[in-house]
Amino acid sequence: MAPTRILFVCLGNICRSPMAEGVFRRVAEEEGLIDRFEIDSAGLGDWHIGQAPDHRAQKAARSRGVDISSQSARQVMYEDFDRFDLVLAMDGSNLAELKARAPHEARGKIRPFLDFAPHVGTKDVPDPFFGGAEGFDHVLDLIEAASRGLLASLTGKEKVRAKRGA
Ligand code: 4NP
């Protein structure tokens, strides 16, 4: 079976989308389903191309056992809209910008990531870049919830369990 290709997108590709890429990969690995997916992340802006994730994002992810240190920021490319099956936006502004850049026929692939966590009560993963460390923890809570919801939705499982003790 061809893998489902998922692209996580935020503004800079150094905070939210790298954490989403790392956490979704981890959740899919835990469930033994990683082979079904091709996962990547990208940013709408070009400011951080080639950089590793923000050290605060790396630290917050590491505290949950997710290593994102080897990721490197890149910008969303036109070809991404063809290559990926799902393009998941971290917030409403990212969503609008992606839809504006995408060819008409690809717009249906672009969705808010938090559509997969309706119970969290927000549509936006807030940008933690200008805040403190607690912002990154909150972002990770939202990303974990949406990652489990996304995996459940794509695999037909009713629920993807939270890690024991989490
Ligand atoms: P991200 O956070 O979109 O979650 O990667 C940001 C990182 C950098 C900037 C903005 C948001 N920036 O303006 O450089």
CSV table of C-alpha atoms and ligand atoms in Angstrom, one decimal:
chain,number,residue,atom,x,y,z
A,1,MET,CA,0.0,0.0,0.0
A,2,ALA,CA,1.3,3.4,-0.9
A,3,PRO,CA,2.2,5.5,2.2
A,4,THR,CA,0.0,8.4,3.2
A,5,ARG,CA,2.1,11.6,2.8
A,6,ILE,CA,1.6,14.2,5.4
A,7,LEU,CA,3.1,17.7,5.6
A,8,PHE,CA,2.9,19.8,8.7
A,9,VAL,CA,3.1,23.5,8.1
A,10,CYS,CA,3.6,26.5,10.3
A,11,LEU,CA,5.2,30.0,9.8
A,12,GLY,CA,8.9,29.4,10.5
A,13,ASN,CA,9.3,25.6,10.5
A,14,ILE,CA,11.4,25.9,13.6
A,15,CYS,CA,8.8,25.5,16.4
A,16,ARG,CA,5.3,24.1,15.8
A,17,SER,CA,5.6,22.0,12.6
A,18,PRO,CA,8.9,20.3,13.6
A,19,MET,CA,7.3,19.3,16.9
A,20,ALA,CA,4.2,18.1,15.1
A,21,GLU,CA,6.4,16.0,12.7
A,22,GLY,CA,8.4,14.5,15.6
A,23,VAL,CA,5.3,13.8,17.8
A,24,PHE,CA,3.2,12.3,15.0
A,25,ARG,CA,6.2,10.1,14.0
A,26,ARG,CA,6.6,8.9,17.6
A,27,VAL,CA,2.8,8.2,18.0
A,28,ALA,CA,2.8,6.2,14.7
A,29,GLU,CA,5.9,4.3,15.8
A,30,GLU,CA,4.3,3.4,19.2
A,31,GLU,CA,1.3,2.0,17.4
A,32,GLY,CA,3.5,0.1,14.9
A,33,LEU,CA,2.1,2.1,12.0
A,34,ILE,CA,5.0,4.2,10.9
A,35,ASP,CA,5.5,2.3,7.7
A,36,ARG,CA,2.1,3.6,6.5
A,37,PHE,CA,3.3,7.2,6.5
A,38,GLU,CA,5.7,9.6,4.9
A,39,ILE,CA,6.0,12.6,7.2
A,40,ASP,CA,7.6,16.0,6.7
A,41,SER,CA,7.2,19.6,7.8
A,42,ALA,CA,7.8,23.0,6.2
A,43,GLY,CA,7.3,26.7,6.9
A,44,LEU,CA,5.6,29.5,4.9
A,45,GLY,CA,8.4,31.9,5.6
A,46,ASP,CA,12.0,31.7,4.4
A,47,TRP,CA,13.8,33.2,7.4
A,48,HIS,CA,15.0,30.0,9.0
A,49,ILE,CA,15.8,27.8,6.0
A,50,GLY,CA,18.5,25.2,6.9
A,51,GLN,CA,18.2,25.8,10.6
A,52,ALA,CA,17.6,23.2,13.3
A,53,PRO,CA,14.4,23.6,15.4
A,54,ASP,CA,14.4,26.4,18.0
A,55,HIS,CA,16.3,25.1,21.1
A,56,ARG,CA,13.2,25.6,23.2
A,57,ALA,CA,11.2,23.4,20.9
A,58,GLN,CA,14.0,20.8,21.0
A,59,LYS,CA,14.1,20.9,24.8
A,60,ALA,CA,10.3,20.6,25.2
A,61,ALA,CA,10.1,17.7,22.7
A,62,ARG,CA,13.0,16.0,24.4
A,63,SER,CA,11.3,16.2,27.8
A,64,ARG,CA,8.6,14.0,26.2
A,65,GLY,CA,11.1,11.6,24.7
A,66,VAL,CA,10.9,13.0,21.1
A,67,ASP,CA,14.2,14.0,19.4
A,68,ILE,CA,13.7,16.6,16.7
A,69,SER,CA,17.3,17.8,16.7
A,70,SER,CA,18.2,16.5,13.3
A,71,GLN,CA,15.4,18.3,11.5
A,72,SER,CA,16.3,21.2,9.2
A,73,ALA,CA,13.9,24.0,8.3
A,74,ARG,CA,12.6,24.3,4.7
A,75,GLN,CA,10.0,26.5,3.0
A,76,VAL,CA,6.8,25.2,1.5
A,77,MET,CA,7.2,24.5,-2.3
A,78,TYR,CA,4.6,24.5,-5.0
A,79,GLU,CA,5.3,20.8,-5.6
A,80,ASP,CA,4.3,20.0,-2.0
A,81,PHE,CA,0.7,20.5,-3.0
A,82,ASP,CA,1.0,17.7,-5.5
A,83,ARG,CA,3.3,15.4,-3.5
A,84,PHE,CA,1.5,15.3,-0.2
A,85,ASP,CA,-2.0,13.8,0.5
A,86,LEU,CA,-2.6,16.0,3.5
A,87,VAL,CA,-1.2,19.5,4.3
A,88,LEU,CA,-1.9,20.4,7.9
A,89,ALA,CA,-1.9,24.0,9.0
A,90,MET,CA,-1.0,24.9,12.6
A,91,ASP,CA,-3.3,28.0,12.7
A,92,GLY,CA,-5.9,29.9,10.7
A,93,SER,CA,-3.4,32.3,9.3
A,94,ASN,CA,-1.2,29.4,8.0
A,95,LEU,CA,-4.4,27.8,6.6
A,96,ALA,CA,-5.4,30.9,4.7
A,97,GLU,CA,-1.9,31.4,3.3
A,98,LEU,CA,-1.6,27.8,2.2
A,99,LYS,CA,-4.9,28.0,0.4
A,100,ALA,CA,-3.9,31.1,-1.3
A,101,ARG,CA,-0.6,29.5,-2.6
A,102,ALA,CA,-2.1,26.2,-3.6
A,103,PRO,CA,-3.4,25.2,-7.0
A,104,HIS,CA,-7.2,25.1,-6.9
A,105,GLU,CA,-7.4,21.3,-7.2
A,106,ALA,CA,-5.2,20.8,-4.1
A,107,ARG,CA,-7.1,23.0,-1.7
A,108,GLY,CA,-9.1,20.0,-0.4
A,109,LYS,CA,-5.9,18.5,1.0
A,110,ILE,CA,-5.2,21.6,3.2
A,111,ARG,CA,-6.8,21.3,6.7
A,112,PRO,CA,-6.3,22.7,10.2
A,113,PHE,CA,-4.3,20.2,12.2
A,114,LEU,CA,-6.6,20.7,15.2
A,115,ASP,CA,-9.6,19.4,13.2
A,116,PHE,CA,-8.3,16.1,14.5
A,117,ALA,CA,-8.6,17.2,18.2
A,118,PRO,CA,-12.0,18.7,18.4
A,119,HIS,CA,-12.1,18.3,22.2
A,120,VAL,CA,-9.3,20.8,22.8
A,121,GLY,CA,-11.6,23.7,22.1
A,122,THR,CA,-9.4,25.7,19.8
A,123,LYS,CA,-8.6,25.7,16.1
A,124,ASP,CA,-5.2,27.2,16.5
A,125,VAL,CA,-1.9,25.9,17.7
A,126,PRO,CA,-0.6,29.2,19.1
A,127,ASP,CA,2.8,30.5,17.9
A,128,PRO,CA,5.2,30.0,20.8
A,129,PHE,CA,8.1,31.8,19.2
A,130,PHE,CA,7.9,35.1,21.2
A,131,GLY,CA,6.8,33.6,24.5
A,132,GLY,CA,8.3,31.5,27.3
A,133,ALA,CA,9.0,27.8,27.8
A,134,GLU,CA,5.4,27.1,29.1
A,135,GLY,CA,4.1,28.1,25.7
A,136,PHE,CA,6.0,25.2,24.1
A,137,ASP,CA,4.5,22.7,26.6
A,138,HIS,CA,1.0,23.9,25.8
A,139,VAL,CA,1.8,23.6,22.1
A,140,LEU,CA,3.0,20.0,22.7
A,141,ASP,CA,-0.2,19.1,24.5
A,142,LEU,CA,-2.3,20.3,21.5
A,143,ILE,CA,0.0,18.6,19.1
A,144,GLU,CA,-0.1,15.3,21.0
A,145,ALA,CA,-3.9,15.3,21.1
A,146,ALA,CA,-4.2,16.1,17.3
A,147,SER,CA,-1.5,13.5,16.4
A,148,ARG,CA,-3.5,10.7,18.2
A,149,GLY,CA,-6.7,12.0,16.5
A,150,LEU,CA,-5.1,12.1,13.1
A,151,LEU,CA,-3.6,8.6,13.4
A,152,ALA,CA,-7.0,7.2,14.6
A,153,SER,CA,-8.8,9.0,11.7
A,154,LEU,CA,-6.3,7.7,9.1
A,155,THR,CA,-6.2,4.1,10.4
A,156,GLY,CA,-9.9,3.6,11.3
A,157,LYS,CA,-9.0,3.1,14.9
A,158,GLU,CA,-11.5,4.5,17.3
A,159,LYS,CA,-8.9,5.8,19.6
A,160,VAL,CA,-5.1,5.9,19.7
A,161,ARG,CA,-4.2,5.4,23.3
A,162,ALA,CA,-2.2,7.9,25.3
A,163,LYS,CA,1.2,6.7,26.4
A,164,ARG,CA,1.1,5.0,29.8
A,165,GLY,CA,1.6,7.6,32.5
A,166,ALA,CA,1.1,10.5,30.1
B,1,4NP,P1,6.8,28.5,14.1
B,1,4NP,O1,7.3,29.8,15.0
B,1,4NP,O2,5.9,29.1,13.0
B,1,4NP,O3,6.0,27.7,15.0
B,1,4NP,O4,8.1,27.9,13.6
B,1,4NP,C1,7.9,30.9,14.4
B,1,4NP,C2,9.2,30.9,14.2
B,1,4NP,C3,9.8,32.0,13.7
B,1,4NP,C4,9.1,33.2,13.4
B,1,4NP,C5,7.7,33.2,13.6
B,1,4NP,C6,7.1,32.0,14.1
B,1,4NP,N1,9.7,34.3,12.9
B,1,4NP,O5,9.1,35.4,12.8
B,1,4NP,O6,10.9,34.3,12.7
